[in-house]
Amino acid sequence: MEPTVLAEGGSQIDTIITAAGSVVDFSGTLLTTMIAHPVYAFLFAAGFVGIGLGIVSRLKRTARR
């Protein structure tokens, strides 16, 4: 089966790789913007604290068994 070639001359996998790079760039820009503002940075960190407390809680519950 021949790979589908797009009008630009690239294959579909090239398009996917390019799109993935764009998503990573956008995510990096979004994260940088969030961390640059103190309130957003606090909320971002608070989410990780909640995740950490949940993991510790599950580990303690598992250890009791």
mmCIF file of C-alpha atoms in Angstrom:
data_model
loop_
_atom_site.group_PDB
_atom_site.id
_atom_site.type_symbol
_atom_site.label_atom_id
_atom_site.label_comp_id
_atom_site.label_asym_id
_atom_site.label_seq_id
_atom_site.Cartn_x
_atom_site.Cartn_y
_atom_site.Cartn_z
ATOM 1 C CA MET A 1 0.000 0.000 0.000
ATOM 2 C CA GLU A 2 1.436 3.345 -1.053
ATOM 3 C CA PRO A 3 1.565 6.130 1.573
ATOM 4 C CA THR A 4 -0.780 9.009 0.915
ATOM 5 C CA VAL A 5 1.110 12.081 -0.272
ATOM 6 C CA LEU A 6 -0.290 15.477 0.603
ATOM 7 C CA ALA A 7 -0.447 18.437 -1.753
ATOM 8 C CA GLU A 8 2.639 20.011 -0.165
ATOM 9 C CA GLY A 9 4.674 16.978 -1.127
ATOM 10 C CA GLY A 10 4.985 15.480 2.367
ATOM 11 C CA SER A 11 3.518 12.316 3.775
ATOM 12 C CA GLN A 12 0.904 12.133 6.518
ATOM 13 C CA ILE A 13 3.513 11.224 9.130
ATOM 14 C CA ASP A 14 5.390 14.449 8.340
ATOM 15 C CA THR A 15 2.184 16.366 8.967
ATOM 16 C CA ILE A 16 1.661 14.578 12.287
ATOM 17 C CA ILE A 17 5.238 15.231 13.397
ATOM 18 C CA THR A 18 4.924 18.905 12.489
ATOM 19 C CA ALA A 19 1.624 19.182 14.361
ATOM 20 C CA ALA A 20 3.110 17.470 17.418
ATOM 21 C CA GLY A 21 5.951 19.982 17.397
ATOM 22 C CA SER A 22 3.422 22.810 17.255
ATOM 23 C CA VAL A 23 1.535 21.365 20.226
ATOM 24 C CA VAL A 24 4.756 21.084 22.246
ATOM 25 C CA ASP A 25 5.694 24.675 21.386
ATOM 26 C CA PHE A 26 2.232 25.888 22.401
ATOM 27 C CA SER A 27 2.391 23.923 25.673
ATOM 28 C CA GLY A 28 5.783 25.430 26.471
ATOM 29 C CA THR A 29 4.497 28.938 25.800
ATOM 30 C CA LEU A 30 1.430 28.311 27.945
ATOM 31 C CA LEU A 31 3.497 26.933 30.825
ATOM 32 C CA THR A 32 5.956 29.833 30.626
ATOM 33 C CA THR A 33 3.080 32.314 30.718
ATOM 34 C CA MET A 34 1.480 30.575 33.693
ATOM 35 C CA ILE A 35 4.696 30.473 35.701
ATOM 36 C CA ALA A 36 5.440 34.138 34.934
ATOM 37 C CA HIS A 37 2.346 35.242 36.907
ATOM 38 C CA PRO A 38 2.522 34.574 40.666
ATOM 39 C CA VAL A 39 -1.156 33.689 41.079
ATOM 40 C CA TYR A 40 -1.081 31.186 38.225
ATOM 41 C CA ALA A 41 2.201 29.754 39.512
ATOM 42 C CA PHE A 42 0.620 29.247 42.936
ATOM 43 C CA LEU A 43 -2.413 27.498 41.450
ATOM 44 C CA PHE A 44 -0.166 25.348 39.257
ATOM 45 C CA ALA A 45 1.931 24.297 42.271
ATOM 46 C CA ALA A 46 -1.170 23.734 44.405
ATOM 47 C CA GLY A 47 -2.356 21.172 41.881
ATOM 48 C CA PHE A 48 0.857 19.208 42.320
ATOM 49 C CA VAL A 49 0.553 19.394 46.106
ATOM 50 C CA GLY A 50 -2.927 17.891 45.839
ATOM 51 C CA ILE A 51 -1.644 15.106 43.608
ATOM 52 C CA GLY A 52 1.219 14.424 46.017
ATOM 53 C CA LEU A 53 -1.094 14.245 49.020
ATOM 54 C CA GLY A 54 -3.356 11.833 47.145
ATOM 55 C CA ILE A 55 -0.408 9.558 46.341
ATOM 56 C CA VAL A 56 0.806 9.595 49.963
ATOM 57 C CA SER A 57 -2.716 8.822 51.164
ATOM 58 C CA ARG A 58 -2.985 5.830 48.826
ATOM 59 C CA LEU A 59 0.457 4.564 49.853
ATOM 60 C CA LYS A 60 -0.469 4.768 53.538
ATOM 61 C CA ARG A 61 -3.723 2.934 52.897
ATOM 62 C CA THR A 62 -1.889 0.234 50.943
ATOM 63 C CA ALA A 63 0.731 -0.146 53.704
ATOM 64 C CA ARG A 64 -1.973 -0.813 56.291
ATOM 65 C CA ARG A 65 -3.243 -3.889 54.469
#
